[in-house]
Amino acid sequence: MSAKQNPKKLKWALDFNGSKNADIPSPLGYNPSALVNQSEVVRDQRLVIKKSWDLALGPLKNIPMNLFIMYMSGNSISIFPIMMVGMMLIRPIKAIFTTQVTSKMAEGAQGTGQRIVYFLGNLANVALALYKCQSMGLLPTHASDWLAFVQPQTRLEYYGGGISFV
Amino acid sequence: LYEDQIKKFDWRGVNVGALKQSRVDLNHFQPRILVTTYEGVVASLCVKTGELVWRQVLEQKPRGDVKLLQVSGFADDSSDTAAAPMGSNMGFDMLTVQGHAPALVRGWNTNMGALEWEWSIMPMNTERAQDAMWIYSKSVLYHVLPAWRSHLEVTAYFASSGHSTGSTSKVIAPWITSESCTLSGTFYVCTDGKQLISLDLVSKSGQVIRTSLEAEPKGKTQALTGLNGVVIVDGKPISVNKDQSICGDLRSSSFAVGSFNYRKVLAYADLSSGILRINALYLDNCAPAAELEQSLPFPEHFGTPSLSNFDCKQKRNGEGKNCLFLFSSTSESIVAVQHGRVRWSREESLANVIDSQFVDLPLADTEGTLENEMKGKAGDFTSFERDIASAFLRRITTQAVQIRSLFLHVIGLGPPPTDTQRAGLVRDSFGLHKMLVLLTRAGKIFGIDNVSGKHHWQLHLPNVIGFANDEQMRLIVQRSAKHFPLQPLCTILGKNAVSGNGVLYRFNPITGKVAEGGLVQLDYRIKQLSLLGETEKDFLKGILLLDASNKVHVYPEHAAPLADGMYLYTADLKTAELAGYFVKYAGGQLSSTHIWNARLGGHNSEQQIIGVAGKNPIEHVHSQGRVLGDRSVLYKYINPNLVAFVTQAPDSTHKSVLNLYLVDVVSGSVVFTMTHRKVRAPLSIVHSENWLAYSYFNEKLRRTEITTIELYEGKSQANSSVWSSLQAPPMPLVERQSYILPTIVEALRETITERGITNKHVLIGTASGSIVEMPWHLLDPRRPIASTTQGREEGAIPYIPELPLPTESHINYNQTVARLRNIYTAPSGLESTCLVVATGLDLFVTRVAPSKTFDLLKEDFDYILISIVLVALTSGSLIVKHLASRKLLKQAWK
């Protein structure tokens, strides 16, 4: 009953026809170019580059700590030096294999240089671990380490005999 | 070795030796059999079972040679001596006389084998004392000392105390010689043409008694023990004593005197066509004692029996079935006959084992078909596709056959198992169960289970003896049990006792049956022999024989091409000369060429070879070098053709000089030589891999020493692929060191395993009957003198001259091996375990694990606890998983 009475008893109405308001002037003080912040974009890029270099130089910063750990663990073969050398060897290798994931954060102009420095840092850590293995005697660099694979010599002559029976 | 492992892995056989004298006494308050043997043993045997009641091993010969056994009793009327009261020093249960310089007279307690008293005499002339004889008569012991072709000296002593009864009486007898005279009771009987000349040494008259014979005797006369003045001439008893008559027309190979129904009885036994017949006569009226007559089949492996003694139990209903007859035999067995059958027997030829082999047992029949399948697959080298198809077809067929045989076996219609499977002679998983084949000096061969000690079979070879120069018969494995379904084959090489020519005897070591014809008589004398490689047709290893005229023969003939390129060497012990030969096979004929000669006898040829040691042909050297402290490798000088010779000669300055030579017997070059002064035998030597260990007696310091030698090639190998003795190999670097042993060494042997990974230990057999396991790194010549920490090799122990012999290293704990003579080792199927057999008077079989049993679970491995823990953890995890899922579901519903 209310729908039927609406067109006849309308008290007020709003007209949203926009075509009439198309040429309304801007409010006082409105500047269309105020949303663009050029200086802020420049500062953000600088921060990203700085953080990426921190990541890239992380392995190289670990080298003094690794040297100290190597000094403290000694050259004897027991469970704790083995564990330390194992960690020193496994962690850089694992980091090398996850370079692709890490390098996603290094997008930018200096990305290639950062990747190379990161890779070389991990290689330096691996080299330190290998040097530690060698000083502990774990690398197969001597002839005695390959002795188990030396085959016996084949004999060419066969003999028989002994004390005379007559 | 722990306390619960005693007799778990080992067993010992106790022997006494071949029977010499015996007394059977069934009417004693404790029935007994007292024996003396040719090995110098006095023992008491159980009447019912033949087991040892007690045993006393006397000194070594000649001091331990038993001359007289006298037992107190009532059977012999010449020994009317009462038994000794307990604890007294008069009288005796048993009296023995042993040795000649000094001669030891001992009185024994026969219940426990205790020595009660002892006295000795030392004769003036020790050489003539070797022919001395002893008489016991009426509590007096007479010492009869012959001077051949001149006289007899008779000295009387009181038997229990050794006091002399007076001066030595001299009996003029210019007809006596050692080969024609014997002593029977108190009568000294000699043959002279067709008559016997006898002397009664105990009577006062000293009258010469002459007894005429029907014919001149062919063999040596023997005394009939138990009767005074009766000798056996060519199997016929003849009495020279007028107080002792003998029944006429008796002829037998062995006689014995005993008593039956309180009357004296003469029993005799003969073997004909495998049947042993025992007869007896009453000595007072020559009537046959029909109750004692017995007839029984006699097994062939006992050889020819000889009746030694017998006795009958009294106070039964008078039957002869309670008589026990004790026999010795040519195969050195002791056989007891009762009730017309062999009641028990003792194999005393095991006291003289001369060779030993561990033979693998055959596969079970089901595994044999699998092996056959693998062998057939390897043999077919046709096209690839056909090979795959035929292999697949064979696999399916084999499995179908196995299912069918399993089904038939369940029903009970399967084929019957073979004899070896029924006897349990099937190879086990680890190869620890083997057939121990033992060859003895009497020509008897035994097949013994090495785990349980059971005698599976025995064979006897009559008329086969060892070679000259104290070289024994050889036992050779020509084919092992690996080649299913071919049977394993063993061969014995010896010498014919009559002609001196070579003899071959082939047999199956698993069943003990004759194989491939058995006995083969050769028409030449064997000088040396060697084993060749396997033929492709029947996997048989040929035997290369060098005869006395240096001709070469190969047996079997179809293995002759394998002898091409073979090298042989012979060593003459007395002159210390070595000779090397090269064997060539050309135009279907074998020939040998003399290629080198070496004289180790010195400029006067006074040195004699006392030891020869080559390497074990089946050993593997797993590690080719030794790791030094700076992690470099010192390569071993592993020359498979290296043989060690030890010579000894008396010296005017140093009393005795011992020389060691390491000779390459292919090229004849002397690789190393070493001299020891003031040392002498007994020498024991062991040679393995690149090291050598030998023990000797140092006369200057009066102790036993052991010297070890190691040979190295250096920091680099000249040729890392092949070894050839003819390509001028480099001279080795020699390391040597000596150690002191606190015991006398009788035997040395190294442990051996299949692949050579396990550590080498040296088994030292001592004169006290123990076997000590000595790790090689205690005998290492590279043990450092100064104990610096820099550059130390791994496992090197600082040098201490005295070698420890801890009781934990005695592998036979308190099971001593009397008269230990030799130790044999063999690899088992496990790499960690080595099988050991020690021979001497006794026999001891065990196994050792030099590097612990690294390839086995311990026998106290707790299977039950591990199974319980595993089941509990698995079920616990399943339950907890179920509970966790329920908890998660309940939380999801909140």
PDB file of C-alpha atoms in Angstrom, chain A residues 31-117:
ATOM      1  CA  ASN A  31      46.462  20.760  -5.340  1.00  0.00           C
ATOM      2  CA  PRO A  32      46.217  17.766  -7.747  1.00  0.00           C
ATOM      3  CA  SER A  33      50.011  17.042  -7.701  1.00  0.00           C
ATOM      4  CA  ALA A  34      50.410  16.885  -3.897  1.00  0.00           C
ATOM      5  CA  LEU A  35      50.108  12.979  -3.640  1.00  0.00           C
ATOM      6  CA  VAL A  36      53.358  12.260  -5.496  1.00  0.00           C
ATOM      7  CA  ASN A  37      56.289  11.897  -2.997  1.00  0.00           C
ATOM      8  CA  GLN A  38      59.496  11.783  -5.028  1.00  0.00           C
ATOM      9  CA  SER A  39      61.970  12.213  -2.172  1.00  0.00           C
ATOM     10  CA  GLU A  40      60.472   9.305  -0.233  1.00  0.00           C
ATOM     11  CA  VAL A  41      60.955   6.864  -3.107  1.00  0.00           C
ATOM     12  CA  VAL A  42      64.614   7.779  -3.335  1.00  0.00           C
ATOM     13  CA  ARG A  43      65.184   7.112   0.382  1.00  0.00           C
ATOM     14  CA  ASP A  44      63.468   3.704   0.238  1.00  0.00           C
ATOM     15  CA  GLN A  45      65.757   2.467  -2.545  1.00  0.00           C
ATOM     16  CA  ARG A  46      68.806   3.443  -0.542  1.00  0.00           C
ATOM     17  CA  LEU A  47      67.596   1.400   2.426  1.00  0.00           C
ATOM     18  CA  VAL A  48      66.971  -1.680   0.274  1.00  0.00           C
ATOM     19  CA  ILE A  49      70.481  -1.534  -1.174  1.00  0.00           C
ATOM     20  CA  LYS A  50      71.970  -1.187   2.294  1.00  0.00           C
ATOM     21  CA  LYS A  51      70.081  -4.179   3.666  1.00  0.00           C
ATOM     22  CA  SER A  52      71.057  -6.290   0.656  1.00  0.00           C
ATOM     23  CA  TRP A  53      74.724  -5.550   1.183  1.00  0.00           C
ATOM     24  CA  ASP A  54      74.359  -6.589   4.782  1.00  0.00           C
ATOM     25  CA  LEU A  55      73.031  -9.933   3.626  1.00  0.00           C
ATOM     26  CA  ALA A  56      75.739 -10.329   1.024  1.00  0.00           C
ATOM     27  CA  LEU A  57      78.543  -9.560   3.435  1.00  0.00           C
ATOM     28  CA  GLY A  58      77.172 -11.834   6.209  1.00  0.00           C
ATOM     29  CA  PRO A  59      79.341 -14.858   5.363  1.00  0.00           C
ATOM     30  CA  LEU A  60      82.469 -12.750   5.275  1.00  0.00           C
ATOM     31  CA  LYS A  61      81.654 -11.324   8.675  1.00  0.00           C
ATOM     32  CA  ASN A  62      81.411 -14.875  10.042  1.00  0.00           C
ATOM     33  CA  ILE A  63      85.033 -15.631   9.167  1.00  0.00           C
ATOM     34  CA  PRO A  64      86.611 -14.177  12.334  1.00  0.00           C
ATOM     35  CA  MET A  65      84.142 -16.040  14.513  1.00  0.00           C
ATOM     36  CA  ASN A  66      84.851 -19.251  12.615  1.00  0.00           C
ATOM     37  CA  LEU A  67      88.573 -18.700  13.071  1.00  0.00           C
ATOM     38  CA  PHE A  68      88.047 -18.343  16.796  1.00  0.00           C
ATOM     39  CA  ILE A  69      85.925 -21.493  16.919  1.00  0.00           C
ATOM     40  CA  MET A  70      88.602 -23.393  15.003  1.00  0.00           C
ATOM     41  CA  TYR A  71      91.249 -22.248  17.430  1.00  0.00           C
ATOM     42  CA  MET A  72      89.203 -23.231  20.445  1.00  0.00           C
ATOM     43  CA  SER A  73      88.158 -26.681  19.212  1.00  0.00           C
ATOM     44  CA  GLY A  74      91.702 -28.028  18.808  1.00  0.00           C
ATOM     45  CA  ASN A  75      93.047 -30.626  16.386  1.00  0.00           C
ATOM     46  CA  SER A  76      92.075 -33.815  18.146  1.00  0.00           C
ATOM     47  CA  ILE A  77      89.366 -36.027  16.732  1.00  0.00           C
ATOM     48  CA  SER A  78      86.520 -36.290  19.192  1.00  0.00           C
ATOM     49  CA  ILE A  79      82.818 -35.617  19.146  1.00  0.00           C
ATOM     50  CA  PHE A  80      82.725 -31.852  19.721  1.00  0.00           C
ATOM     51  CA  PRO A  81      85.394 -30.827  17.183  1.00  0.00           C
ATOM     52  CA  ILE A  82      83.733 -33.135  14.669  1.00  0.00           C
ATOM     53  CA  MET A  83      80.389 -31.484  15.289  1.00  0.00           C
ATOM     54  CA  MET A  84      81.859 -28.000  14.972  1.00  0.00           C
ATOM     55  CA  VAL A  85      83.684 -28.793  11.771  1.00  0.00           C
ATOM     56  CA  GLY A  86      80.558 -30.448  10.463  1.00  0.00           C
ATOM     57  CA  MET A  87      78.499 -27.357  11.119  1.00  0.00           C
ATOM     58  CA  MET A  88      81.171 -25.106   9.632  1.00  0.00           C
ATOM     59  CA  LEU A  89      81.100 -27.216   6.499  1.00  0.00           C
ATOM     60  CA  ILE A  90      77.384 -27.878   6.151  1.00  0.00           C
ATOM     61  CA  ARG A  91      76.061 -24.380   6.851  1.00  0.00           C
ATOM     62  CA  PRO A  92      77.943 -22.574   4.033  1.00  0.00           C
ATOM     63  CA  ILE A  93      77.082 -25.348   1.596  1.00  0.00           C
ATOM     64  CA  LYS A  94      73.451 -25.081   2.539  1.00  0.00           C
ATOM     65  CA  ALA A  95      73.630 -21.310   2.138  1.00  0.00           C
ATOM     66  CA  ILE A  96      75.165 -21.694  -1.314  1.00  0.00           C
ATOM     67  CA  PHE A  97      72.288 -23.887  -2.397  1.00  0.00           C
ATOM     68  CA  THR A  98      69.738 -21.355  -1.106  1.00  0.00           C
ATOM     69  CA  THR A  99      71.289 -18.391  -2.954  1.00  0.00           C
ATOM     70  CA  GLN A 100      68.335 -18.203  -5.307  1.00  0.00           C
ATOM     71  CA  VAL A 101      65.956 -17.602  -2.421  1.00  0.00           C
ATOM     72  CA  THR A 102      68.222 -15.046  -0.828  1.00  0.00           C
ATOM     73  CA  SER A 103      68.865 -13.177  -4.044  1.00  0.00           C
ATOM     74  CA  LYS A 104      65.195 -12.328  -4.478  1.00  0.00           C
ATOM     75  CA  MET A 105      65.765  -9.565  -1.970  1.00  0.00           C
ATOM     76  CA  ALA A 106      68.673  -8.249  -4.003  1.00  0.00           C
ATOM     77  CA  GLU A 107      66.703  -6.892  -6.931  1.00  0.00           C
ATOM     78  CA  GLY A 108      68.246  -3.758  -8.243  1.00  0.00           C
ATOM     79  CA  ALA A 109      71.193  -2.201  -9.905  1.00  0.00           C
ATOM     80  CA  GLN A 110      73.822  -3.823  -7.692  1.00  0.00           C
ATOM     81  CA  GLY A 111      72.164  -7.294  -7.497  1.00  0.00           C
ATOM     82  CA  THR A 112      74.774  -9.169  -9.510  1.00  0.00           C
ATOM     83  CA  GLY A 113      77.648  -7.864  -7.436  1.00  0.00           C
ATOM     84  CA  GLN A 114      75.867  -8.774  -4.246  1.00  0.00           C
ATOM     85  CA  ARG A 115      75.264 -12.329  -5.451  1.00  0.00           C
ATOM     86  CA  ILE A 116      78.931 -12.789  -6.343  1.00  0.00           C
ATOM     87  CA  VAL A 117      80.101 -11.468  -2.986  1.00  0.00           C
TER      88      VAL A 117
END
